[in-house]
């Protein structure tokens, strides 16, 4: 429970008392909103269009920096071949996943920056291309075995694709990606991990995993830790075990200059290299969805960070200016 600070420098907040109630079940949250017991809730993407037609309810779709991808760790022998990374990225139907799993709420990801970010590189975008993916693998020497799975030098293109059970979106992504990869001779077996005690940082580094990261703040934030070789074997950071001297050099340059145009060039070059190396296969950014009583005014959505999700997070995105909210009627 939060009480308005009457000495707040920017004026006394219009809402005197603010109470956050933790309700994990989405249906229960929606019922609380409909009965007027709460005035703002988080919702999933698939319920947004239906709830938006309800009288007295407004639905807000807020962009987020939260991106989903498939981790392709270089520790696994299959992923030591750059061709495999490139083929997997080409085989995934990013738009299909965005439309079917996230109800179109977000945008396709080709790298770690949204199209609205000032450093975004539009030249790295590409469409799903099954035939080119097959050709890349064939040119790299991968051939179908008796079971149809590609193999080379004693290594088969089959692996477990892990996801956290508490996140239905990651489960659906794992299933969709598995189906896409089967079309190019790769077998990815979706495997559920019950919780983060099972999906430890070490497991993260040693397996293909449906992962999510993203920061809407400075372009250096998260990205230095994710792609710099200085963060190899560093907890959750750099899960692919990625090491590229040119990227290391550019990351250091990006965090040591204040020139906006120069930084834009630096981070666009980083995106170009990542798009070629594909240490992770980027899939999509997801918007965060909220349903509010139409009595609530003053809400201004903004790009939120990873970690908000459908169930948690009271920092970032729409809550950031709650001192300016008001209730009418």
PDB file of C-alpha atoms in Angstrom:
ATOM      1  CA  UNK A   1       0.000   0.000   0.000  1.00  0.00           C
ATOM      2  CA  UNK A   2       1.357   3.404  -1.006  1.00  0.00           C
ATOM      3  CA  UNK A   3       0.173   6.728   0.364  1.00  0.00           C
ATOM      4  CA  UNK A   4       0.494   9.996  -1.535  1.00  0.00           C
ATOM      5  CA  UNK A   5       3.490  12.093  -0.509  1.00  0.00           C
ATOM      6  CA  UNK A   6       2.111  15.543   0.167  1.00  0.00           C
ATOM      7  CA  UNK A   7       5.622  16.971  -0.116  1.00  0.00           C
ATOM      8  CA  UNK A   8       6.272  15.493  -3.570  1.00  0.00           C
ATOM      9  CA  UNK A   9       8.270  18.035  -5.583  1.00  0.00           C
ATOM     10  CA  UNK A  10       5.982  17.855  -8.612  1.00  0.00           C
ATOM     11  CA  UNK A  11       2.723  18.326  -6.750  1.00  0.00           C
ATOM     12  CA  UNK A  12       0.587  16.095  -4.554  1.00  0.00           C
ATOM     13  CA  UNK A  13      -0.409  12.887  -6.417  1.00  0.00           C
ATOM     14  CA  UNK A  14      -4.064  12.866  -7.398  1.00  0.00           C
ATOM     15  CA  UNK A  15      -4.703   9.371  -6.026  1.00  0.00           C
ATOM     16  CA  UNK A  16      -4.339   9.407  -2.249  1.00  0.00           C
ATOM     17  CA  UNK A  17      -3.868   5.658  -1.711  1.00  0.00           C
ATOM     18  CA  UNK A  18      -2.487   3.076  -4.128  1.00  0.00           C
ATOM     19  CA  UNK A  19      -2.680  -0.637  -3.384  1.00  0.00           C
ATOM     20  CA  UNK A  20      -1.000  -3.423  -5.360  1.00  0.00           C
ATOM     21  CA  UNK A  21      -2.649  -6.840  -5.031  1.00  0.00           C
ATOM     22  CA  UNK A  22      -0.755  -9.928  -6.196  1.00  0.00           C
ATOM     23  CA  UNK A  23      -3.192 -12.148  -8.124  1.00  0.00           C
ATOM     24  CA  UNK A  24      -1.367 -14.749 -10.272  1.00  0.00           C
ATOM     25  CA  UNK A  25      -4.485 -16.116 -11.991  1.00  0.00           C
ATOM     26  CA  UNK A  26      -5.540 -14.040 -14.998  1.00  0.00           C
ATOM     27  CA  UNK A  27      -9.239 -14.955 -14.775  1.00  0.00           C
ATOM     28  CA  UNK A  28      -9.288 -13.851 -11.148  1.00  0.00           C
ATOM     29  CA  UNK A  29      -7.644 -10.544 -12.076  1.00  0.00           C
ATOM     30  CA  UNK A  30     -10.223  -9.932 -14.796  1.00  0.00           C
ATOM     31  CA  UNK A  31     -13.098 -10.632 -12.390  1.00  0.00           C
ATOM     32  CA  UNK A  32     -11.652  -8.159  -9.894  1.00  0.00           C
ATOM     33  CA  UNK A  33     -11.489  -5.529 -12.629  1.00  0.00           C
ATOM     34  CA  UNK A  34     -15.054  -6.167 -13.792  1.00  0.00           C
ATOM     35  CA  UNK A  35     -16.439  -5.925 -10.258  1.00  0.00           C
ATOM     36  CA  UNK A  36     -14.555  -2.689  -9.645  1.00  0.00           C
ATOM     37  CA  UNK A  37     -12.410  -4.097  -6.839  1.00  0.00           C
ATOM     38  CA  UNK A  38      -9.284  -3.129  -8.795  1.00  0.00           C
ATOM     39  CA  UNK A  39      -8.828  -0.544 -11.527  1.00  0.00           C
ATOM     40  CA  UNK A  40      -5.804  -1.797 -13.497  1.00  0.00           C
ATOM     41  CA  UNK A  41      -4.452  -5.268 -14.264  1.00  0.00           C
ATOM     42  CA  UNK A  42      -1.976  -7.033 -16.499  1.00  0.00           C
ATOM     43  CA  UNK A  43      -3.425  -9.379 -19.093  1.00  0.00           C
ATOM     44  CA  UNK A  44      -2.168 -11.804 -21.711  1.00  0.00           C
ATOM     45  CA  UNK A  45      -2.059 -10.973 -25.396  1.00  0.00           C
ATOM     46  CA  UNK A  46      -4.775 -13.427 -26.437  1.00  0.00           C
ATOM     47  CA  UNK A  47      -7.493 -11.985 -24.177  1.00  0.00           C
ATOM     48  CA  UNK A  48      -6.829  -8.376 -25.169  1.00  0.00           C
ATOM     49  CA  UNK A  49      -9.180  -8.121 -28.157  1.00  0.00           C
ATOM     50  CA  UNK A  50     -12.079  -9.728 -26.273  1.00  0.00           C
ATOM     51  CA  UNK A  51     -11.627  -7.673 -23.126  1.00  0.00           C
ATOM     52  CA  UNK A  52     -11.249  -4.496 -25.153  1.00  0.00           C
ATOM     53  CA  UNK A  53     -14.881  -4.832 -26.251  1.00  0.00           C
ATOM     54  CA  UNK A  54     -16.160  -4.885 -22.661  1.00  0.00           C
ATOM     55  CA  UNK A  55     -18.043  -1.802 -21.512  1.00  0.00           C
ATOM     56  CA  UNK A  56     -16.125   0.345 -19.049  1.00  0.00           C
ATOM     57  CA  UNK A  57     -12.738  -1.250 -19.822  1.00  0.00           C
ATOM     58  CA  UNK A  58      -9.824   0.173 -21.788  1.00  0.00           C
ATOM     59  CA  UNK A  59      -7.012  -2.061 -23.049  1.00  0.00           C
ATOM     60  CA  UNK A  60      -3.514  -0.625 -23.447  1.00  0.00           C
ATOM     61  CA  UNK A  61      -0.827  -2.320 -25.533  1.00  0.00           C
ATOM     62  CA  UNK A  62       2.538  -1.033 -24.364  1.00  0.00           C
ATOM     63  CA  UNK A  63       5.718  -1.733 -26.362  1.00  0.00           C
ATOM     64  CA  UNK A  64       8.493  -3.525 -24.532  1.00  0.00           C
ATOM     65  CA  UNK A  65      12.147  -4.296 -25.093  1.00  0.00           C
ATOM     66  CA  UNK A  66      11.466  -7.902 -24.063  1.00  0.00           C
ATOM     67  CA  UNK A  67      12.681 -10.184 -26.844  1.00  0.00           C
ATOM     68  CA  UNK A  68      12.425 -13.943 -27.201  1.00  0.00           C
ATOM     69  CA  UNK A  69      15.078 -16.067 -28.871  1.00  0.00           C
ATOM     70  CA  UNK A  70      16.556 -19.554 -29.025  1.00  0.00           C
ATOM     71  CA  UNK A  71      19.918 -19.894 -27.316  1.00  0.00           C
ATOM     72  CA  UNK A  72      22.423 -21.769 -29.514  1.00  0.00           C
ATOM     73  CA  UNK A  73      25.374 -22.421 -27.175  1.00  0.00           C
ATOM     74  CA  UNK A  74      28.749 -23.016 -28.755  1.00  0.00           C
ATOM     75  CA  UNK A  75      29.482 -25.685 -26.130  1.00  0.00           C
ATOM     76  CA  UNK A  76      27.291 -28.107 -28.083  1.00  0.00           C
ATOM     77  CA  UNK A  77      29.176 -29.670 -31.024  1.00  0.00           C
ATOM     78  CA  UNK A  78      26.282 -29.037 -33.428  1.00  0.00           C
ATOM     79  CA  UNK A  79      26.467 -25.311 -32.772  1.00  0.00           C
ATOM     80  CA  UNK A  80      30.163 -24.907 -33.446  1.00  0.00           C
ATOM     81  CA  UNK A  81      29.190 -24.661 -37.123  1.00  0.00           C
ATOM     82  CA  UNK A  82      28.119 -21.138 -38.081  1.00  0.00           C
ATOM     83  CA  UNK A  83      25.994 -22.574 -40.900  1.00  0.00           C
ATOM     84  CA  UNK A  84      23.747 -24.258 -38.328  1.00  0.00           C
ATOM     85  CA  UNK A  85      23.117 -20.944 -36.572  1.00  0.00           C
ATOM     86  CA  UNK A  86      22.259 -19.241 -39.853  1.00  0.00           C
ATOM     87  CA  UNK A  87      19.996 -22.045 -41.057  1.00  0.00           C
ATOM     88  CA  UNK A  88      18.052 -22.181 -37.794  1.00  0.00           C
ATOM     89  CA  UNK A  89      17.456 -18.426 -37.907  1.00  0.00           C
ATOM     90  CA  UNK A  90      16.170 -18.657 -41.483  1.00  0.00           C
ATOM     91  CA  UNK A  91      13.902 -21.623 -40.764  1.00  0.00           C
ATOM     92  CA  UNK A  92      11.932 -20.030 -37.916  1.00  0.00           C
ATOM     93  CA  UNK A  93       8.611 -18.459 -38.850  1.00  0.00           C
ATOM     94  CA  UNK A  94       8.982 -15.359 -36.680  1.00  0.00           C
ATOM     95  CA  UNK A  95       5.849 -13.655 -37.975  1.00  0.00           C
ATOM     96  CA  UNK A  96       3.815 -16.816 -37.505  1.00  0.00           C
ATOM     97  CA  UNK A  97       4.937 -17.079 -33.877  1.00  0.00           C
ATOM     98  CA  UNK A  98       4.163 -13.409 -33.249  1.00  0.00           C
ATOM     99  CA  UNK A  99       0.678 -13.767 -34.744  1.00  0.00           C
ATOM    100  CA  UNK A 100      -0.323 -17.108 -33.238  1.00  0.00           C
ATOM    101  CA  UNK A 101       1.294 -16.995 -29.788  1.00  0.00           C
ATOM    102  CA  UNK A 102       1.294 -13.250 -29.093  1.00  0.00           C
ATOM    103  CA  UNK A 103      -1.823 -12.309 -31.092  1.00  0.00           C
ATOM    104  CA  UNK A 104       0.304  -9.892 -33.118  1.00  0.00           C
ATOM    105  CA  UNK A 105       1.085  -7.836 -30.014  1.00  0.00           C
ATOM    106  CA  UNK A 106       4.709  -6.920 -30.617  1.00  0.00           C
ATOM    107  CA  UNK A 107       7.059  -7.037 -33.573  1.00  0.00           C
ATOM    108  CA  UNK A 108       9.412  -9.489 -35.250  1.00  0.00           C
ATOM    109  CA  UNK A 109      12.965  -9.398 -33.864  1.00  0.00           C
ATOM    110  CA  UNK A 110      16.096  -9.581 -36.002  1.00  0.00           C
ATOM    111  CA  UNK A 111      18.395  -8.425 -33.224  1.00  0.00           C
ATOM    112  CA  UNK A 112      18.232  -7.009 -29.688  1.00  0.00           C
ATOM    113  CA  UNK A 113      16.722  -3.624 -30.625  1.00  0.00           C
ATOM    114  CA  UNK A 114      13.158  -2.699 -31.538  1.00  0.00           C
ATOM    115  CA  UNK A 115      12.483  -0.748 -34.722  1.00  0.00           C
ATOM    116  CA  UNK A 116      11.760   2.371 -32.636  1.00  0.00           C
ATOM    117  CA  UNK A 117      15.217   2.334 -31.010  1.00  0.00           C
ATOM    118  CA  UNK A 118      17.537   4.995 -32.394  1.00  0.00           C
ATOM    119  CA  UNK A 119      20.292   2.433 -33.027  1.00  0.00           C
ATOM    120  CA  UNK A 120      18.052  -0.051 -34.860  1.00  0.00           C
ATOM    121  CA  UNK A 121      19.550  -1.385 -38.099  1.00  0.00           C
ATOM    122  CA  UNK A 122      16.780  -1.976 -40.693  1.00  0.00           C
ATOM    123  CA  UNK A 123      19.189  -3.700 -43.079  1.00  0.00           C
ATOM    124  CA  UNK A 124      19.377  -6.917 -41.042  1.00  0.00           C
ATOM    125  CA  UNK A 125      15.715  -7.917 -41.534  1.00  0.00           C
ATOM    126  CA  UNK A 126      14.980 -11.148 -43.402  1.00  0.00           C
ATOM    127  CA  UNK A 127      12.029 -13.444 -44.076  1.00  0.00           C
ATOM    128  CA  UNK A 128      11.668 -17.130 -43.304  1.00  0.00           C
ATOM    129  CA  UNK A 129      13.355 -19.100 -46.088  1.00  0.00           C
ATOM    130  CA  UNK A 130      13.271 -22.882 -45.728  1.00  0.00           C
ATOM    131  CA  UNK A 131      14.986 -23.611 -49.046  1.00  0.00           C
ATOM    132  CA  UNK A 132      17.911 -21.277 -48.372  1.00  0.00           C
ATOM    133  CA  UNK A 133      18.276 -22.798 -44.903  1.00  0.00           C
ATOM    134  CA  UNK A 134      18.491 -26.265 -46.469  1.00  0.00           C
ATOM    135  CA  UNK A 135      21.074 -25.057 -48.990  1.00  0.00           C
ATOM    136  CA  UNK A 136      23.258 -23.490 -46.293  1.00  0.00           C
ATOM    137  CA  UNK A 137      23.343 -26.765 -44.380  1.00  0.00           C
ATOM    138  CA  UNK A 138      23.982 -28.836 -47.508  1.00  0.00           C
ATOM    139  CA  UNK A 139      26.847 -26.558 -48.551  1.00  0.00           C
ATOM    140  CA  UNK A 140      28.326 -26.968 -45.063  1.00  0.00           C
ATOM    141  CA  UNK A 141      28.354 -30.750 -45.480  1.00  0.00           C
ATOM    142  CA  UNK A 142      25.312 -31.749 -43.428  1.00  0.00           C
ATOM    143  CA  UNK A 143      23.546 -34.793 -44.896  1.00  0.00           C
ATOM    144  CA  UNK A 144      20.380 -36.641 -43.934  1.00  0.00           C
ATOM    145  CA  UNK A 145      20.821 -39.883 -42.026  1.00  0.00           C
ATOM    146  CA  UNK A 146      18.547 -42.912 -42.220  1.00  0.00           C
ATOM    147  CA  UNK A 147      16.078 -41.223 -39.853  1.00  0.00           C
ATOM    148  CA  UNK A 148      16.023 -38.016 -41.906  1.00  0.00           C
ATOM    149  CA  UNK A 149      17.972 -36.017 -39.317  1.00  0.00           C
ATOM    150  CA  UNK A 150      21.009 -34.189 -40.679  1.00  0.00           C
ATOM    151  CA  UNK A 151      24.436 -35.321 -39.523  1.00  0.00           C
ATOM    152  CA  UNK A 152      28.084 -34.481 -40.079  1.00  0.00           C
ATOM    153  CA  UNK A 153      31.353 -35.796 -38.632  1.00  0.00           C
ATOM    154  CA  UNK A 154      29.477 -38.013 -36.193  1.00  0.00           C
ATOM    155  CA  UNK A 155      27.250 -35.204 -34.902  1.00  0.00           C
ATOM    156  CA  UNK A 156      23.508 -35.213 -35.484  1.00  0.00           C
ATOM    157  CA  UNK A 157      21.408 -32.076 -35.638  1.00  0.00           C
ATOM    158  CA  UNK A 158      19.196 -33.098 -32.755  1.00  0.00           C
ATOM    159  CA  UNK A 159      18.999 -31.515 -29.320  1.00  0.00           C
ATOM    160  CA  UNK A 160      16.662 -30.772 -26.435  1.00  0.00           C
ATOM    161  CA  UNK A 161      15.012 -27.356 -26.537  1.00  0.00           C
ATOM    162  CA  UNK A 162      14.372 -26.307 -22.950  1.00  0.00           C
ATOM    163  CA  UNK A 163      11.716 -23.928 -21.673  1.00  0.00           C
ATOM    164  CA  UNK A 164      10.426 -22.862 -18.268  1.00  0.00           C
ATOM    165  CA  UNK A 165       7.063 -24.481 -17.494  1.00  0.00           C
ATOM    166  CA  UNK A 166       5.611 -21.407 -15.776  1.00  0.00           C
ATOM    167  CA  UNK A 167       5.713 -19.400 -19.011  1.00  0.00           C
ATOM    168  CA  UNK A 168       3.167 -20.680 -21.575  1.00  0.00           C
ATOM    169  CA  UNK A 169       4.581 -18.430 -24.299  1.00  0.00           C
ATOM    170  CA  UNK A 170       7.984 -20.109 -24.068  1.00  0.00           C
ATOM    171  CA  UNK A 171       6.377 -23.538 -24.259  1.00  0.00           C
ATOM    172  CA  UNK A 172       4.440 -22.551 -27.380  1.00  0.00           C
ATOM    173  CA  UNK A 173       7.582 -21.049 -28.925  1.00  0.00           C
ATOM    174  CA  UNK A 174       9.504 -24.283 -28.298  1.00  0.00           C
ATOM    175  CA  UNK A 175       6.795 -26.324 -30.017  1.00  0.00           C
ATOM    176  CA  UNK A 176       6.556 -23.927 -32.980  1.00  0.00           C
ATOM    177  CA  UNK A 177      10.331 -23.766 -33.465  1.00  0.00           C
ATOM    178  CA  UNK A 178      10.589 -27.552 -33.254  1.00  0.00           C
ATOM    179  CA  UNK A 179       8.024 -27.836 -36.049  1.00  0.00           C
ATOM    180  CA  UNK A 180       9.865 -25.285 -38.204  1.00  0.00           C
ATOM    181  CA  UNK A 181      13.268 -26.932 -37.745  1.00  0.00           C
ATOM    182  CA  UNK A 182      11.910 -30.350 -38.658  1.00  0.00           C
ATOM    183  CA  UNK A 183      11.361 -28.960 -42.168  1.00  0.00           C
ATOM    184  CA  UNK A 184      15.123 -28.556 -42.649  1.00  0.00           C
ATOM    185  CA  UNK A 185      16.192 -31.847 -41.082  1.00  0.00           C
ATOM    186  CA  UNK A 186      16.804 -30.681 -37.510  1.00  0.00           C
ATOM    187  CA  UNK A 187      15.147 -32.392 -34.550  1.00  0.00           C
ATOM    188  CA  UNK A 188      14.609 -30.091 -31.562  1.00  0.00           C
ATOM    189  CA  UNK A 189      12.871 -31.874 -28.698  1.00  0.00           C
ATOM    190  CA  UNK A 190      10.858 -29.482 -26.459  1.00  0.00           C
ATOM    191  CA  UNK A 191      11.658 -30.220 -22.801  1.00  0.00           C
ATOM    192  CA  UNK A 192       9.966 -28.547 -19.844  1.00  0.00           C
ATOM    193  CA  UNK A 193      11.868 -27.400 -16.769  1.00  0.00           C
ATOM    194  CA  UNK A 194       9.613 -26.974 -13.757  1.00  0.00           C
ATOM    195  CA  UNK A 195      11.243 -23.873 -12.300  1.00  0.00           C
ATOM    196  CA  UNK A 196      14.391 -21.765 -12.179  1.00  0.00           C
ATOM    197  CA  UNK A 197      15.912 -24.182  -9.666  1.00  0.00           C
ATOM    198  CA  UNK A 198      16.006 -26.699 -12.513  1.00  0.00           C
ATOM    199  CA  UNK A 199      16.876 -24.234 -15.254  1.00  0.00           C
ATOM    200  CA  UNK A 200      20.037 -22.960 -13.579  1.00  0.00           C
ATOM    201  CA  UNK A 201      22.597 -20.658 -15.231  1.00  0.00           C
ATOM    202  CA  UNK A 202      24.800 -23.689 -15.930  1.00  0.00           C
ATOM    203  CA  UNK A 203      21.953 -25.542 -17.645  1.00  0.00           C
ATOM    204  CA  UNK A 204      21.268 -22.309 -19.526  1.00  0.00           C
ATOM    205  CA  UNK A 205      24.825 -22.228 -20.888  1.00  0.00           C
ATOM    206  CA  UNK A 206      24.878 -25.908 -21.834  1.00  0.00           C
ATOM    207  CA  UNK A 207      21.599 -26.233 -23.737  1.00  0.00           C
ATOM    208  CA  UNK A 208      19.377 -24.769 -26.390  1.00  0.00           C
ATOM    209  CA  UNK A 209      16.835 -22.757 -24.401  1.00  0.00           C
ATOM    210  CA  UNK A 210      13.893 -20.486 -25.170  1.00  0.00           C
ATOM    211  CA  UNK A 211      15.201 -17.347 -23.518  1.00  0.00           C
ATOM    212  CA  UNK A 212      14.160 -13.741 -23.066  1.00  0.00           C
ATOM    213  CA  UNK A 213      16.122 -10.579 -22.341  1.00  0.00           C
ATOM    214  CA  UNK A 214      15.910  -6.915 -23.261  1.00  0.00           C
ATOM    215  CA  UNK A 215      16.349  -3.386 -21.960  1.00  0.00           C
ATOM    216  CA  UNK A 216      14.686  -0.179 -23.237  1.00  0.00           C
ATOM    217  CA  UNK A 217      17.321   2.040 -21.698  1.00  0.00           C
ATOM    218  CA  UNK A 218      20.802   2.685 -23.089  1.00  0.00           C
ATOM    219  CA  UNK A 219      21.772   0.424 -26.043  1.00  0.00           C
ATOM    220  CA  UNK A 220      24.749  -0.747 -23.985  1.00  0.00           C
ATOM    221  CA  UNK A 221      22.481  -2.019 -21.198  1.00  0.00           C
ATOM    222  CA  UNK A 222      22.133  -5.830 -21.273  1.00  0.00           C
ATOM    223  CA  UNK A 223      23.884  -6.019 -24.630  1.00  0.00           C
ATOM    224  CA  UNK A 224      27.396  -5.620 -23.284  1.00  0.00           C
ATOM    225  CA  UNK A 225      26.767  -8.453 -20.834  1.00  0.00           C
ATOM    226  CA  UNK A 226      25.053 -10.635 -23.445  1.00  0.00           C
ATOM    227  CA  UNK A 227      27.619 -10.420 -26.262  1.00  0.00           C
ATOM    228  CA  UNK A 228      30.952  -9.493 -24.662  1.00  0.00           C
ATOM    229  CA  UNK A 229      33.497 -12.260 -24.090  1.00  0.00           C
ATOM    230  CA  UNK A 230      34.205 -10.545 -20.760  1.00  0.00           C
ATOM    231  CA  UNK A 231      30.986 -12.180 -19.558  1.00  0.00           C
ATOM    232  CA  UNK A 232      31.695 -15.761 -20.573  1.00  0.00           C
ATOM    233  CA  UNK A 233      30.585 -18.149 -17.810  1.00  0.00           C
ATOM    234  CA  UNK A 234      29.080 -15.234 -15.895  1.00  0.00           C
ATOM    235  CA  UNK A 235      25.779 -16.409 -14.434  1.00  0.00           C
ATOM    236  CA  UNK A 236      22.868 -15.721 -16.764  1.00  0.00           C
ATOM    237  CA  UNK A 237      24.935 -13.460 -19.022  1.00  0.00           C
ATOM    238  CA  UNK A 238      26.258 -14.445 -22.452  1.00  0.00           C
ATOM    239  CA  UNK A 239      24.272 -17.708 -22.452  1.00  0.00           C
ATOM    240  CA  UNK A 240      25.525 -18.767 -25.895  1.00  0.00           C
ATOM    241  CA  UNK A 241      29.173 -18.510 -24.849  1.00  0.00           C
ATOM    242  CA  UNK A 242      29.648 -16.033 -27.695  1.00  0.00           C
ATOM    243  CA  UNK A 243      33.076 -14.593 -28.424  1.00  0.00           C
ATOM    244  CA  UNK A 244      33.807 -12.296 -31.354  1.00  0.00           C
ATOM    245  CA  UNK A 245      36.796  -9.907 -31.075  1.00  0.00           C
ATOM    246  CA  UNK A 246      35.208  -7.370 -33.418  1.00  0.00           C
ATOM    247  CA  UNK A 247      32.019  -7.278 -31.337  1.00  0.00           C
ATOM    248  CA  UNK A 248      34.100  -6.936 -28.159  1.00  0.00           C
ATOM    249  CA  UNK A 249      35.890  -3.955 -29.677  1.00  0.00           C
ATOM    250  CA  UNK A 250      32.674  -2.292 -30.825  1.00  0.00           C
ATOM    251  CA  UNK A 251      30.966  -2.834 -27.469  1.00  0.00           C
ATOM    252  CA  UNK A 252      33.850  -1.095 -25.712  1.00  0.00           C
ATOM    253  CA  UNK A 253      33.666   1.786 -28.184  1.00  0.00           C
ATOM    254  CA  UNK A 254      29.915   2.112 -27.766  1.00  0.00           C
ATOM    255  CA  UNK A 255      30.135   2.605 -24.022  1.00  0.00           C
ATOM    256  CA  UNK A 256      33.010   5.096 -24.152  1.00  0.00           C
ATOM    257  CA  UNK A 257      31.681   7.739 -26.554  1.00  0.00           C
ATOM    258  CA  UNK A 258      28.935  10.305 -26.027  1.00  0.00           C
ATOM    259  CA  UNK A 259      28.482  11.094 -29.717  1.00  0.00           C
ATOM    260  CA  UNK A 260      24.971   9.888 -30.616  1.00  0.00           C
ATOM    261  CA  UNK A 261      25.642   9.480 -34.334  1.00  0.00           C
ATOM    262  CA  UNK A 262      28.838   7.565 -33.671  1.00  0.00           C
ATOM    263  CA  UNK A 263      27.082   5.290 -31.194  1.00  0.00           C
ATOM    264  CA  UNK A 264      24.356   4.626 -33.745  1.00  0.00           C
ATOM    265  CA  UNK A 265      26.963   3.492 -36.284  1.00  0.00           C
ATOM    266  CA  UNK A 266      28.660   1.299 -33.693  1.00  0.00           C
ATOM    267  CA  UNK A 267      25.518  -0.493 -32.537  1.00  0.00           C
ATOM    268  CA  UNK A 268      24.233  -0.903 -36.075  1.00  0.00           C
ATOM    269  CA  UNK A 269      27.498  -2.642 -36.949  1.00  0.00           C
ATOM    270  CA  UNK A 270      27.119  -4.880 -33.893  1.00  0.00           C
ATOM    271  CA  UNK A 271      23.641  -5.844 -35.093  1.00  0.00           C
ATOM    272  CA  UNK A 272      25.018  -6.652 -38.541  1.00  0.00           C
ATOM    273  CA  UNK A 273      27.614  -9.010 -37.072  1.00  0.00           C
ATOM    274  CA  UNK A 274      25.099 -10.636 -34.722  1.00  0.00           C
ATOM    275  CA  UNK A 275      22.730 -11.161 -37.656  1.00  0.00           C
ATOM    276  CA  UNK A 276      25.504 -13.026 -39.459  1.00  0.00           C
ATOM    277  CA  UNK A 277      26.747 -15.040 -36.469  1.00  0.00           C
ATOM    278  CA  UNK A 278      23.309 -15.688 -34.894  1.00  0.00           C
ATOM    279  CA  UNK A 279      24.582 -16.715 -31.419  1.00  0.00           C
ATOM    280  CA  UNK A 280      20.895 -16.754 -30.547  1.00  0.00           C
ATOM    281  CA  UNK A 281      18.059 -16.995 -33.051  1.00  0.00           C
ATOM    282  CA  UNK A 282      15.945 -13.910 -32.388  1.00  0.00           C
ATOM    283  CA  UNK A 283      12.180 -14.366 -32.753  1.00  0.00           C
ATOM    284  CA  UNK A 284      10.057 -11.458 -31.568  1.00  0.00           C
ATOM    285  CA  UNK A 285       9.472  -8.622 -29.142  1.00  0.00           C
ATOM    286  CA  UNK A 286       6.301  -8.836 -27.070  1.00  0.00           C
ATOM    287  CA  UNK A 287       4.116  -5.934 -26.033  1.00  0.00           C
ATOM    288  CA  UNK A 288       2.805  -5.789 -22.473  1.00  0.00           C
ATOM    289  CA  UNK A 289      -0.984  -5.648 -22.206  1.00  0.00           C
ATOM    290  CA  UNK A 290      -3.082  -3.954 -19.536  1.00  0.00           C
ATOM    291  CA  UNK A 291      -6.794  -3.621 -18.901  1.00  0.00           C
ATOM    292  CA  UNK A 292      -7.961  -0.570 -16.972  1.00  0.00           C
ATOM    293  CA  UNK A 293     -11.226   0.845 -15.779  1.00  0.00           C
ATOM    294  CA  UNK A 294     -12.256   3.688 -18.058  1.00  0.00           C
ATOM    295  CA  UNK A 295     -12.384   5.821 -14.922  1.00  0.00           C
ATOM    296  CA  UNK A 296      -8.580   5.821 -14.832  1.00  0.00           C
ATOM    297  CA  UNK A 297      -6.966   8.789 -16.591  1.00  0.00           C
ATOM    298  CA  UNK A 298      -3.424  10.092 -16.980  1.00  0.00           C
ATOM    299  CA  UNK A 299      -1.847   6.801 -18.078  1.00  0.00           C
ATOM    300  CA  UNK A 300       1.119   7.218 -20.450  1.00  0.00           C
ATOM    301  CA  UNK A 301       2.626   3.888 -21.623  1.00  0.00           C
ATOM    302  CA  UNK A 302       6.336   3.639 -22.315  1.00  0.00           C
ATOM    303  CA  UNK A 303       8.753   0.970 -23.495  1.00  0.00           C
ATOM    304  CA  UNK A 304       9.201  -1.507 -20.640  1.00  0.00           C
ATOM    305  CA  UNK A 305      12.098  -3.841 -19.797  1.00  0.00           C
ATOM    306  CA  UNK A 306      12.319  -7.615 -19.766  1.00  0.00           C
ATOM    307  CA  UNK A 307      10.990  -9.147 -16.584  1.00  0.00           C
ATOM    308  CA  UNK A 308       7.541  -7.572 -16.527  1.00  0.00           C
ATOM    309  CA  UNK A 309       5.651 -10.475 -18.113  1.00  0.00           C
ATOM    310  CA  UNK A 310       1.946 -11.089 -17.687  1.00  0.00           C
ATOM    311  CA  UNK A 311       2.105 -11.976 -14.001  1.00  0.00           C
ATOM    312  CA  UNK A 312       4.590  -9.650 -12.363  1.00  0.00           C
ATOM    313  CA  UNK A 313       6.382  -6.355 -12.282  1.00  0.00           C
ATOM    314  CA  UNK A 314       5.126  -3.056 -10.902  1.00  0.00           C
ATOM    315  CA  UNK A 315       8.109  -1.078 -12.146  1.00  0.00           C
ATOM    316  CA  UNK A 316       8.543   0.253 -15.646  1.00  0.00           C
ATOM    317  CA  UNK A 317       5.985   0.559 -18.461  1.00  0.00           C
ATOM    318  CA  UNK A 318       2.572   1.983 -17.503  1.00  0.00           C
ATOM    319  CA  UNK A 319       3.136   2.289 -13.753  1.00  0.00           C
ATOM    320  CA  UNK A 320       6.007   4.739 -14.123  1.00  0.00           C
ATOM    321  CA  UNK A 321       3.847   7.899 -13.905  1.00  0.00           C
ATOM    322  CA  UNK A 322       1.196   6.654 -11.486  1.00  0.00           C
ATOM    323  CA  UNK A 323       1.520   9.887  -9.496  1.00  0.00           C
ATOM    324  CA  UNK A 324      -0.293  11.574 -12.409  1.00  0.00           C
ATOM    325  CA  UNK A 325      -3.144   9.081 -12.581  1.00  0.00           C
ATOM    326  CA  UNK A 326      -6.621  10.084 -11.515  1.00  0.00           C
ATOM    327  CA  UNK A 327      -9.967   8.385 -10.954  1.00  0.00           C
ATOM    328  CA  UNK A 328     -13.137   9.972 -12.267  1.00  0.00           C
ATOM    329  CA  UNK A 329     -16.628   9.155 -11.041  1.00  0.00           C
TER     330      UNK A 329
END
